[in-house]
């Protein structure tokens, strides 16, 4: 294991030039990686990028909410992030009367900024705790190792955190658990909405354009982080004041050209670049297509309701957007994995490894063992997707499944009254939240459809015992859609979960039998208990073995090929990473070249008045027709640049990441990846991979010219 650590240090220092693949840890930015950045054009010193003692660029980068990136852009704690990252908060701040999601919003002064439920986190420092963790894990394997690892990480996290000060440590296992770094964050909880463009701009092109270039989306929103008067992180309070940040990014108004240096800083969520051919096959054969077809159903019914009225739209918009986002992603991922034969590529690499591993104890058994692990799991993989995306895809059933705890408390012979009250209160609180977001019309159709699909697709021997027989007895032919429509209608009109009177009666007289008889709970109980007792343990075993083998495989790859090891960076783990490359056009297919920027001309070409995805505010049309671009004009192109692309290596979680030029100035916000490289989580394509960004000059134009909020522009440090 020691040897491995040495290898990691070496690989960062012996790094050589290659394509723009790589999500680098700022802590481990070795001399050679840095030299490569300079070669590509970077003008900043290493200290200006990342320093523990002095303010550096890294201090401007934040975790925004639960899964996005943001950046500080003023001395007053102003935050830029994507519109799709602020989406839920914007929808929550909206009502049918004050519809900020639809119409946009800019606070005229700090008093008008709207409190949100968001938090942001600044990275204070990174500690290497590899030795401590690995020493305590020793040679443990399987469940024993997984359990021990959870315990050790929890105890170090507790040691390095300080709840009272909102300092939180989260250790991230890197290189599939061969290295462990502790990331220490400062969390702030008073985050206010400052401004947002109308959705027609922030989500221009909708799901049709999502994951695609050329793109014309103004995907930005503006927030501010507040602290208390003593300068500490604190919960929302009227008397709080804007944060005085350690560092904020200056903003460039200069133009872009092919080949310009560009780096992104942020929080890529997950990649699995050392996934095996077995894993790729499981995704393309089972996991992805099942997810896509179940989401098809959910999206179809939700959209129909959202288009009926503004209130329903506000209620469902956030969920709809996230379901749609990864529906298109996984569909595209499958297509690209097959198109580039990633399975074949992985098999070739594995054949080399198997040859090398022959007669090397430990390594030689990896692939025969892996085959067995996958063979044991495959028959249940589709069932798992049906639980996550089908049964749980019905909000009613997802909520009902949370009542399994309540049932346990109710039927336990020695349960105390306090236990029951506690479980009942939790259920009632969760029910309130559930009902606030619930749209029964779409949910009822979803439930009917997914149950019918489950019946058709999941092997009989995996079904919950007795469930389908009973439905058949009362409702008829299980292959007939009408049967399921009638069944779902009966569930929705009889469940106490959706009936205030019945629910209150249940609360005042809690009774296990009553719960078991509830038709919605009956479904949840039948399917989830069946899953939890018979199949979930198999999945856990699969995951644990897969992790053990993955860790060993990666260690072996590094030993086998030290030259390759030098080019390695850890998979994304929602920890801060730097990716660097260039602004660059590309050729998506034979005979076609994609330009590196899009402009207002293209926006007007796509504009479709009244369309759900391609409409624009009339004021915008007026201004664009007049070519009123102000100081945000791209002089070379005599137009307003809307979006651009770079070769940076990013993934989901990077949304909202700053795109920074050679001088450390903000030139755009990263918000998407391109369709041709949607296999990027499992295999990086050095020719086709692009990061899609909104040009910062378009962002400022929207705030200033369209939004009428020049006071926000005054807060920024503009570089011309
Ligand atoms: N694909 C983008 C991402 O994952 C999200 C874009 C949101 N827009 C949408 N139409 N769903 O970061």
XYZ file of C-alpha atoms and ligand atoms in Angstrom:
732
model
C 0.000 0.000 0.000
C 2.882 2.349 0.781
C 4.152 1.839 -2.717
C 0.825 2.952 -4.045
C 1.040 6.230 -2.142
C 4.418 6.922 -3.632
C 2.917 6.250 -7.041
C 0.213 8.823 -6.499
C 2.681 11.526 -5.578
C 4.799 10.603 -8.581
C 1.954 10.604 -11.003
C 1.209 14.191 -10.244
C 4.782 15.260 -10.654
C 5.676 13.291 -13.779
C 2.595 14.373 -15.649
C 3.077 15.008 -19.369
C 1.178 16.779 -22.070
C -2.038 15.247 -23.435
C -5.614 16.189 -24.273
C -7.735 18.196 -21.898
C -8.986 15.256 -19.922
C -8.626 15.548 -16.177
C -10.402 16.864 -13.098
C -7.514 17.947 -10.931
C -7.471 18.425 -7.189
C -6.205 21.919 -6.339
C -4.183 20.477 -3.452
C -2.289 18.110 -5.710
C -1.656 20.463 -8.585
C 1.884 19.201 -9.216
C 4.568 21.219 -10.954
C 3.990 19.433 -14.231
C 0.228 19.937 -14.267
C 0.826 23.572 -13.494
C 3.472 23.771 -16.239
C 0.940 22.349 -18.661
C -1.556 25.022 -17.641
C 1.072 27.679 -18.317
C 1.861 26.135 -21.652
C -1.790 26.422 -22.572
C -1.724 30.089 -21.641
C -2.336 30.527 -17.904
C -0.743 33.709 -16.513
C -1.399 33.211 -12.783
C 1.068 31.826 -10.227
C 0.351 28.622 -8.334
C -0.113 30.654 -5.149
C -2.758 32.772 -6.837
C -4.660 29.597 -7.676
C -4.535 27.766 -4.377
C -2.988 28.882 -1.125
C -3.847 27.954 2.421
C -2.365 31.059 3.958
C -3.358 33.789 1.539
C -6.551 34.574 -0.303
C -6.514 32.731 -3.612
C -8.808 31.910 -6.487
C -10.152 28.824 -4.738
C -11.732 31.075 -2.074
C -14.196 32.424 -4.646
C -15.567 28.956 -5.490
C -18.492 27.533 -3.513
C -20.736 24.520 -3.298
C -24.119 25.988 -4.169
C -27.088 24.187 -2.594
C -26.792 20.422 -2.701
C -25.367 19.668 -6.100
C -24.106 22.751 -7.910
C -21.211 25.183 -8.022
C -21.287 28.942 -7.590
C -18.724 31.744 -7.491
C -18.333 34.975 -5.560
C -18.172 37.997 -7.864
C -18.196 41.035 -5.569
C -16.846 42.310 -2.261
C -20.475 42.112 -1.040
C -20.840 38.343 -1.302
C -22.667 38.374 -4.636
C -22.980 34.876 -6.171
C -23.326 33.840 -9.797
C -24.593 30.358 -10.586
C -26.820 28.724 -13.210
C -30.535 29.368 -13.566
C -31.111 25.612 -13.335
C -29.215 25.604 -10.011
C -31.390 28.362 -8.568
C -34.493 26.874 -10.193
C -36.151 25.357 -7.111
C -35.530 28.452 -5.005
C -36.888 30.687 -7.749
C -40.008 28.497 -8.051
C -40.472 28.492 -4.257
C -40.167 32.285 -4.109
C -42.834 32.530 -6.816
C -46.599 32.518 -6.681
C -49.194 32.756 -9.415
C -49.423 36.521 -8.622
C -45.650 37.113 -8.333
C -44.393 34.626 -10.853
C -40.624 35.211 -10.778
C -39.979 31.914 -12.513
C -42.023 33.052 -15.500
C -41.323 36.803 -15.437
C -37.887 37.126 -13.859
C -36.963 39.254 -10.858
C -34.302 41.725 -9.736
C -34.105 43.122 -6.221
C -33.759 46.904 -6.471
C -31.737 46.974 -3.266
C -30.499 44.547 -0.624
C -33.707 44.903 1.396
C -35.671 43.377 -1.484
C -33.510 40.271 -1.737
C -35.563 37.158 -0.983
C -34.543 34.642 1.716
C -34.227 31.022 0.499
C -33.744 27.592 2.041
C -30.318 27.335 0.363
C -26.895 26.981 1.928
C -23.451 27.433 0.388
C -20.095 26.011 1.446
C -16.593 27.420 1.144
C -13.653 25.028 1.105
C -11.273 25.989 3.933
C -8.607 23.332 3.466
C -7.815 19.769 2.418
C -6.000 17.292 4.704
C -4.541 13.997 3.532
C -5.779 11.290 5.924
C -4.896 8.316 3.711
C -2.471 6.733 6.125
C -4.776 6.939 9.120
C -7.668 5.393 7.173
C -5.702 2.650 5.409
C -3.842 1.667 8.581
C -7.126 1.104 10.351
C -8.614 -0.869 7.451
C -5.635 -3.203 7.155
C -6.436 -6.193 4.951
C -10.174 -6.221 5.643
C -12.465 -6.980 2.715
C -16.186 -7.096 1.930
C -18.769 -5.961 4.418
C -16.259 -5.880 7.251
C -14.172 -3.357 5.322
C -17.164 -1.283 4.237
C -18.465 -1.078 7.813
C -15.077 -0.272 9.279
C -14.468 2.380 6.643
C -17.785 4.086 7.419
C -16.932 4.078 11.114
C -13.400 5.433 10.653
C -14.498 8.170 8.262
C -17.330 9.162 10.593
C -14.968 9.488 13.511
C -12.381 11.566 11.616
C -15.162 13.715 10.179
C -16.473 14.340 13.680
C -12.987 15.186 14.923
C -12.369 17.735 12.169
C -15.857 19.294 12.245
C -17.224 21.922 14.590
C -20.990 22.043 14.628
C -21.276 25.330 16.523
C -19.143 27.100 13.950
C -20.797 25.363 10.953
C -17.442 23.834 10.035
C -17.978 20.496 8.335
C -15.463 17.869 7.340
C -16.290 15.276 4.700
C -13.673 12.710 3.739
C -13.726 11.656 0.140
C -12.372 8.246 -0.904
C -10.388 8.821 -4.107
C -9.008 6.407 -6.696
C -11.784 3.998 -5.657
C -10.707 3.981 -2.035
C -6.943 3.904 -2.498
C -6.575 7.474 -1.203
C -8.548 9.494 1.364
C -8.654 13.278 1.560
C -10.520 15.277 4.194
C -12.281 18.364 2.813
C -13.097 20.952 5.450
C -15.886 23.398 4.633
C -17.456 26.490 6.150
C -21.214 26.446 5.594
C -23.344 29.617 5.334
C -27.127 29.385 5.688
C -28.459 32.838 4.903
C -28.588 32.896 1.107
C -30.897 35.325 -0.675
C -32.218 35.496 -4.199
C -30.979 38.691 -5.858
C -32.034 38.200 -9.435
C -33.065 35.856 -12.182
C -33.993 36.213 -15.826
C -37.412 34.936 -16.931
C -37.464 31.185 -17.509
C -37.833 31.804 -21.237
C -34.212 33.059 -21.119
C -32.800 30.976 -18.245
C -34.127 27.753 -19.760
C -34.351 28.876 -23.385
C -34.530 25.815 -25.628
C -35.824 23.668 -22.739
C -35.346 19.943 -22.991
C -35.140 20.047 -26.783
C -31.823 21.907 -26.616
C -30.653 20.434 -23.306
C -27.285 18.612 -23.548
C -26.734 20.061 -27.003
C -24.669 22.586 -28.855
C -25.294 25.069 -30.530
C -27.061 26.586 -27.563
C -28.674 29.937 -26.730
C -29.649 29.577 -23.071
C -29.101 32.407 -20.561
C -28.553 29.852 -17.813
C -27.687 32.134 -14.878
C -29.150 33.399 -11.617
C -27.836 35.706 -8.904
C -27.786 35.210 -5.130
C -26.021 36.741 -2.134
C -24.493 35.182 0.953
C -25.067 36.870 4.304
C -23.300 36.574 7.658
C -24.184 37.917 11.098
C -22.884 41.256 12.374
C -19.997 39.510 14.124
C -18.862 38.191 10.752
C -19.895 34.587 11.426
C -22.014 32.115 9.486
C -25.571 32.244 10.828
C -29.159 31.331 10.037
C -31.347 33.916 8.303
C -31.840 37.076 10.286
C -33.050 40.451 9.125
C -30.043 42.080 10.793
C -27.502 39.940 8.912
C -25.105 41.700 6.557
C -23.546 40.696 3.214
C -20.491 38.452 3.503
C -17.068 40.065 3.115
C -15.427 37.336 1.041
C -11.732 36.465 1.129
C -11.637 36.645 -2.652
C -13.951 37.369 -5.568
C -13.567 36.977 -9.326
C -13.110 39.969 -11.625
C -15.238 39.857 -14.771
C -13.875 40.217 -18.302
C -15.673 42.113 -21.055
C -13.102 41.135 -23.656
C -13.861 38.857 -26.577
C -13.071 35.203 -27.161
C -11.157 33.479 -29.895
C -10.444 29.905 -30.864
C -7.685 28.498 -28.704
C -7.986 30.921 -25.767
C -7.029 29.395 -22.429
C -10.040 28.465 -20.272
C -10.301 26.762 -16.908
C -13.296 25.710 -14.857
C -13.318 25.376 -11.086
C -16.072 23.534 -9.334
C -17.653 20.407 -7.987
C -18.057 17.600 -10.551
C -20.380 15.045 -8.955
C -19.359 11.631 -10.216
C -17.513 9.852 -12.984
C -16.464 6.241 -13.329
C -13.688 6.351 -15.905
C -12.368 2.939 -14.782
C -15.717 1.224 -15.082
C -15.401 -2.301 -16.504
C -16.921 -3.640 -19.711
C -19.296 -5.547 -17.447
C -20.543 -2.330 -15.915
C -20.862 -0.640 -19.306
C -22.927 -3.562 -20.538
C -25.203 -3.479 -17.505
C -25.843 0.205 -18.211
C -26.543 -0.118 -21.912
C -28.550 -3.367 -21.653
C -30.606 -2.819 -18.533
C -30.127 0.184 -16.259
C -30.271 3.041 -18.758
C -33.101 1.805 -21.014
C -35.252 0.912 -17.999
C -34.722 4.328 -16.422
C -35.523 6.050 -19.708
C -38.758 4.189 -20.367
C -40.034 4.735 -16.817
C -39.170 8.437 -16.995
C -40.921 8.694 -20.373
C -44.144 7.844 -18.584
C -43.605 10.217 -15.659
C -42.657 13.123 -17.914
C -45.555 12.630 -20.304
C -48.174 12.818 -17.562
C -46.476 15.620 -15.615
C -46.060 17.852 -18.662
C -49.698 17.491 -19.630
C -50.730 18.817 -16.200
C -48.076 21.552 -16.069
C -49.317 22.970 -19.338
C -52.850 23.265 -17.958
C -52.201 25.976 -15.356
C -49.529 28.183 -13.814
C -50.004 26.871 -10.268
C -49.406 23.252 -11.267
C -46.455 24.337 -13.348
C -44.844 26.044 -10.310
C -45.533 22.961 -8.183
C -44.055 20.409 -10.581
C -41.432 22.466 -12.422
C -38.433 21.569 -10.237
C -39.078 17.829 -10.183
C -39.927 17.805 -13.841
C -36.676 19.560 -14.777
C -34.491 17.144 -12.868
C -36.300 14.049 -14.124
C -36.101 15.349 -17.712
C -32.447 16.309 -17.394
C -31.213 12.796 -16.605
C -33.825 11.139 -18.798
C -32.164 12.756 -21.800
C -28.711 12.204 -20.341
C -29.073 8.439 -19.906
C -30.715 8.047 -23.276
C -27.809 9.929 -24.871
C -25.236 8.089 -22.789
C -26.503 4.740 -24.050
C -26.404 5.916 -27.662
C -22.841 7.246 -27.391
C -21.554 4.205 -25.465
C -22.860 1.969 -28.235
C -21.765 4.243 -31.061
C -18.148 4.380 -29.870
C -18.159 0.748 -28.750
C -16.994 1.701 -25.273
C -17.728 -1.889 -24.251
C -15.195 -3.093 -26.826
C -12.636 -0.463 -25.770
C -12.935 -1.525 -22.151
C -12.658 -5.198 -23.073
C -9.442 -4.532 -24.926
C -7.950 -2.752 -21.915
C -9.110 -5.581 -19.674
C -7.529 -8.200 -21.938
C -4.170 -6.428 -21.464
C -4.682 -6.351 -17.739
C -5.637 -10.024 -17.592
C -2.485 -10.920 -19.501
C -0.346 -8.881 -17.099
C -2.152 -10.228 -14.034
C -1.524 -13.873 -14.911
C 0.126 -15.616 -11.945
C 0.089 -12.424 -9.869
C -1.723 -13.469 -6.715
C -4.677 -11.227 -5.970
C -4.731 -9.641 -9.389
C -5.222 -12.818 -11.428
C -8.538 -13.573 -9.736
C -10.126 -10.158 -10.330
C -11.920 -10.723 -13.636
C -13.134 -14.319 -13.117
C -14.556 -13.123 -9.799
C -16.073 -10.028 -11.366
C -17.916 -12.091 -13.990
C -19.473 -14.118 -11.193
C -20.505 -11.021 -9.278
C -22.268 -9.573 -12.328
C -23.877 -12.871 -13.298
C -25.350 -13.114 -9.811
C -26.714 -9.570 -9.903
C -27.984 -9.146 -13.484
C -31.352 -10.935 -13.042
C -32.395 -8.348 -10.432
C -31.024 -5.177 -11.996
C -34.222 -4.300 -13.825
C -36.254 -4.793 -10.673
C -34.053 -2.277 -8.881
C -34.717 0.339 -11.565
C -38.434 -0.360 -11.242
C -38.270 0.344 -7.516
C -36.279 3.571 -7.883
C -37.889 5.001 -10.985
C -41.236 3.215 -11.142
C -42.780 2.620 -7.728
C -40.887 5.575 -6.232
C -41.683 7.471 -9.421
C -45.227 7.762 -8.095
C -44.998 10.487 -5.420
C -47.924 8.914 -3.533
C -46.219 5.532 -3.321
C -42.865 7.122 -2.489
C -44.508 8.896 0.449
C -46.467 5.786 1.469
C -43.242 3.777 1.533
C -41.926 6.143 4.197
C -44.757 4.911 6.453
C -43.159 1.469 6.789
C -41.441 2.855 9.900
C -44.775 3.948 11.293
C -46.271 0.546 10.677
C -43.362 -1.061 12.510
C -43.962 1.193 15.509
C -47.684 0.480 15.446
C -47.509 -3.300 15.274
C -44.588 -3.744 17.665
C -45.968 -5.458 20.745
C -43.756 -3.623 23.203
C -43.822 -0.220 21.475
C -44.176 2.674 23.905
C -46.714 5.401 23.393
C -43.797 7.788 22.893
C -42.424 5.670 20.019
C -45.779 5.730 18.281
C -46.275 9.465 18.788
C -42.824 10.167 17.439
C -43.370 8.072 14.303
C -46.853 9.551 13.830
C -45.567 13.125 14.088
C -42.797 12.428 11.595
C -45.338 10.932 9.180
C -47.655 13.926 9.536
C -44.856 16.442 8.936
C -43.642 14.538 5.876
C -47.224 14.284 4.602
C -47.605 18.056 4.726
C -44.491 18.545 2.581
C -45.622 15.792 0.236
C -49.075 17.335 -0.263
C -47.652 20.793 -0.965
C -45.886 19.395 -4.029
C -48.460 16.794 -5.010
C -50.385 16.703 -8.265
C -52.865 13.842 -8.046
C -53.958 13.853 -11.688
C -50.517 13.036 -13.106
C -49.602 10.742 -10.215
C -52.665 8.546 -10.702
C -51.795 7.979 -14.355
C -48.153 7.314 -13.474
C -49.101 4.720 -10.880
C -51.441 2.841 -13.230
C -48.804 2.747 -15.959
C -45.822 1.694 -13.879
C -47.724 -1.120 -12.197
C -48.760 -2.493 -15.562
C -45.187 -2.211 -16.849
C -43.847 -3.904 -13.724
C -46.261 -6.755 -14.201
C -45.135 -7.171 -17.805
C -41.369 -6.741 -17.329
C -40.406 -8.194 -13.969
C -40.162 -12.007 -13.768
C -43.094 -13.558 -11.872
C -40.888 -15.167 -9.236
C -39.741 -11.716 -8.161
C -43.259 -10.283 -7.691
C -44.630 -9.519 -4.234
C -46.624 -12.563 -3.202
C -50.356 -12.320 -3.820
C -50.455 -8.717 -5.003
C -51.273 -9.211 -8.676
C -53.629 -12.114 -8.024
C -55.693 -9.858 -5.772
C -55.825 -7.051 -8.345
C -56.886 -9.550 -10.978
C -59.617 -10.846 -8.714
C -61.175 -7.414 -8.227
C -60.272 -5.521 -11.383
C -59.779 -8.048 -14.181
C -57.239 -8.607 -16.961
C -53.766 -7.501 -15.832
C -52.610 -6.925 -19.388
C -55.400 -4.460 -20.067
C -54.586 -0.782 -19.525
C -58.143 -0.112 -18.419
C -57.755 -2.494 -15.480
C -54.865 -0.426 -14.187
C -56.642 2.864 -14.748
C -59.560 1.596 -12.642
C -57.232 0.218 -10.029
C -55.269 3.479 -9.712
C -58.498 5.481 -9.540
C -59.700 3.310 -6.671
C -56.407 3.767 -4.815
C -56.508 7.539 -5.199
C -60.096 7.927 -4.101
C -59.819 5.618 -1.109
C -56.430 6.271 0.445
C -56.436 8.229 3.706
C -53.157 9.848 2.657
C -55.104 12.059 0.260
C -58.126 12.510 2.508
C -57.905 15.024 5.354
C -60.817 13.618 7.337
C -59.657 10.008 7.151
C -56.096 10.988 7.955
C -57.122 12.980 11.038
C -59.224 10.061 12.257
C -56.169 7.828 11.847
C -53.934 10.286 13.711
C -56.283 10.495 16.664
C -56.564 6.727 16.795
C -53.388 5.207 15.308
C -53.884 1.588 14.365
C -51.540 -0.758 12.483
C -54.367 -2.651 10.858
C -55.939 0.522 9.519
C -52.625 1.470 7.922
C -52.141 -1.978 6.398
C -55.597 -1.780 4.865
C -54.953 1.565 3.236
C -54.759 0.926 -0.537
C -51.751 3.208 -1.167
C -49.897 1.845 1.826
C -50.787 -1.667 0.760
C -48.957 -1.138 -2.552
C -45.952 0.485 -0.910
C -45.774 -2.179 1.801
C -46.110 -5.065 -0.659
C -43.481 -3.908 -3.141
C -40.963 -2.358 -0.774
C -40.969 -5.147 1.787
C -40.614 -7.665 -1.023
C -37.691 -5.671 -2.393
C -36.053 -4.855 0.933
C -36.067 -8.407 2.247
C -35.342 -10.455 -0.859
C -33.406 -8.297 -3.305
C -31.831 -5.318 -1.599
C -29.355 -7.561 0.277
C -28.232 -8.939 -3.083
C -27.674 -5.423 -4.352
C -25.676 -4.502 -1.276
C -23.522 -7.560 -1.745
C -23.026 -6.693 -5.403
C -21.983 -3.139 -4.505
C -19.533 -4.183 -1.832
C -17.838 -6.800 -4.019
C -17.779 -4.411 -6.950
C -16.039 -1.829 -4.750
C -13.421 -4.292 -3.523
C -12.660 -5.458 -7.049
C -12.660 -1.917 -8.420
C -10.156 -0.760 -5.823
C -7.854 -3.669 -6.551
C -8.198 -3.279 -10.323
C -7.216 0.386 -10.182
C -4.250 -0.384 -7.968
C -3.217 -3.072 -10.455
C -3.576 -0.751 -13.449
C -1.184 1.698 -11.826
C 1.350 -0.989 -11.077
C 1.052 -2.492 -14.526
C 1.591 0.716 -16.388
C 3.453 3.423 -14.491
C 3.454 5.629 -17.589
C -0.320 5.573 -17.686
C -0.470 6.066 -13.951
C 1.257 9.374 -14.495
C -1.764 10.635 -16.402
C -4.243 9.705 -13.748
C -6.511 11.929 -11.752
C -9.168 10.655 -9.348
C -12.757 10.149 -10.493
C -15.144 12.989 -9.655
C -16.515 12.763 -6.105
C -18.228 16.145 -5.666
C -14.969 17.616 -4.399
C -13.308 20.757 -5.739
C -11.580 20.212 -9.074
C -9.845 22.266 -11.707
C -10.130 21.438 -15.349
C -8.231 23.366 -17.995
C -8.319 23.565 -21.759
C -9.243 25.976 -24.506
C -12.146 27.707 -26.116
C -12.559 25.516 -29.186
C -14.834 24.684 -32.121
C -15.401 21.047 -33.148
C -16.570 18.692 -35.846
C -19.523 16.663 -34.554
C -19.785 14.542 -37.694
C -18.519 14.353 -41.218
C -18.918 17.560 -43.151
C -20.159 19.640 -40.211
C -18.202 22.169 -38.180
C -19.581 23.765 -35.025
C -18.484 27.323 -34.305
C -17.067 28.157 -30.880
C -19.709 30.804 -30.137
C -23.413 31.416 -30.652
C -24.819 34.927 -31.021
C -28.080 36.854 -30.828
C -28.603 36.084 -34.498
C -29.115 32.421 -33.626
C -31.357 33.350 -30.723
C -33.650 35.188 -33.134
C -33.554 32.250 -35.533
C -34.740 29.860 -32.818
C -37.298 32.284 -31.342
C -40.893 30.970 -31.607
C -43.511 33.304 -30.116
C -45.776 31.533 -27.618
C -43.772 28.294 -27.692
C -43.260 26.369 -24.435
C -39.477 26.204 -24.924
C -38.467 28.807 -27.521
C -40.374 31.957 -26.583
C -38.596 35.164 -25.486
C -39.656 38.374 -23.664
C -40.875 41.008 -26.131
C -38.491 43.582 -24.648
C -35.619 41.311 -25.566
C -36.762 41.100 -29.166
C -36.986 44.892 -29.332
C -33.495 45.407 -27.909
C -31.937 42.761 -30.129
C -33.607 44.140 -33.252
C -32.142 47.569 -32.393
C -28.776 45.886 -31.778
C -28.733 47.608 -28.411
C -25.831 45.611 -26.960
C -24.192 48.419 -24.965
C -20.763 47.691 -23.516
C -21.467 43.964 -23.836
C -21.058 43.896 -27.608
C -18.518 41.571 -29.180
C -16.779 44.088 -31.432
C -15.148 41.519 -33.687
C -18.487 39.865 -34.412
C -20.564 43.043 -34.110
C -23.117 41.005 -32.191
C -23.984 39.850 -28.699
C -22.289 36.533 -27.938
C -24.698 34.207 -26.108
C -22.775 30.987 -25.513
C -19.394 29.403 -26.186
C -17.686 26.034 -25.842
C -14.422 24.854 -24.308
C -12.525 21.573 -24.145
C -12.814 21.390 -20.332
C -13.530 18.088 -18.616
C -16.612 18.615 -16.445
C -19.755 16.751 -15.421
C -23.008 17.220 -13.470
C -22.249 19.177 -10.279
C -20.024 21.550 -12.210
C -23.183 23.440 -13.170
C -22.638 27.092 -12.311
C -18.849 26.718 -12.421
C -16.913 29.803 -13.400
C -15.113 29.653 -16.715
C -11.941 31.647 -16.138
C -9.435 33.082 -18.602
C -5.630 33.156 -18.459
C -5.671 36.214 -16.164
C -8.083 34.732 -13.653
C -11.096 36.688 -14.903
C -14.606 35.333 -15.295
C -15.615 34.868 -18.947
C -18.662 32.616 -18.565
C -20.605 30.074 -16.539
C -20.400 26.388 -17.436
C -23.857 24.841 -17.632
C -23.845 21.739 -19.796
C -22.040 19.063 -21.771
C -22.529 18.282 -25.461
C -24.557 15.389 -26.831
C -21.714 13.841 -28.851
C -19.755 13.221 -25.636
C -22.522 12.068 -23.299
C -20.548 8.909 -22.617
C -18.186 11.180 -20.648
C -18.881 9.695 -17.229
C -17.432 6.363 -18.336
C -15.070 7.369 -21.146
C -13.666 10.777 -22.022
C -13.587 11.563 -25.736
C -10.678 13.885 -26.420
C -11.935 15.012 -29.827
C -15.603 15.518 -29.146
C -15.904 16.496 -25.498
C -17.031 20.088 -24.938
C -18.237 22.184 -22.024
C -21.147 24.478 -22.891
C -20.980 27.928 -21.297
C -23.079 31.069 -21.193
C -20.953 34.103 -22.085
C -20.615 36.462 -19.120
C -21.332 39.434 -21.388
C -24.775 37.992 -22.179
C -25.371 37.465 -18.450
C -24.522 41.113 -17.753
C -26.595 42.314 -20.715
C -29.619 40.416 -19.339
C -29.125 41.934 -15.872
C -28.411 45.463 -17.065
C -30.256 46.135 -20.331
C -33.136 43.704 -20.012
C -33.501 43.400 -16.245
C -32.892 47.073 -15.480
C -30.514 46.276 -12.631
C -27.369 48.316 -13.427
C -26.677 48.631 -9.672
C -25.609 44.960 -9.723
C -23.165 45.631 -12.552
C -21.634 48.416 -10.423
C -20.824 45.862 -7.736
C -18.592 43.894 -10.109
C -14.960 44.470 -10.947
C -15.077 44.768 -14.744
C -11.972 44.293 -16.858
C -12.008 45.702 -20.377
N -28.016 19.545 -18.683
C -27.804 20.550 -17.692
C -26.994 20.008 -16.542
O -27.105 18.867 -16.184
C -29.060 21.040 -17.090
C -29.839 21.902 -17.937
C -31.161 22.215 -17.322
N -32.097 22.434 -18.395
C -33.079 21.593 -18.765
N -33.697 21.826 -19.864
N -33.458 20.556 -18.038
O -26.272 20.731 -15.898
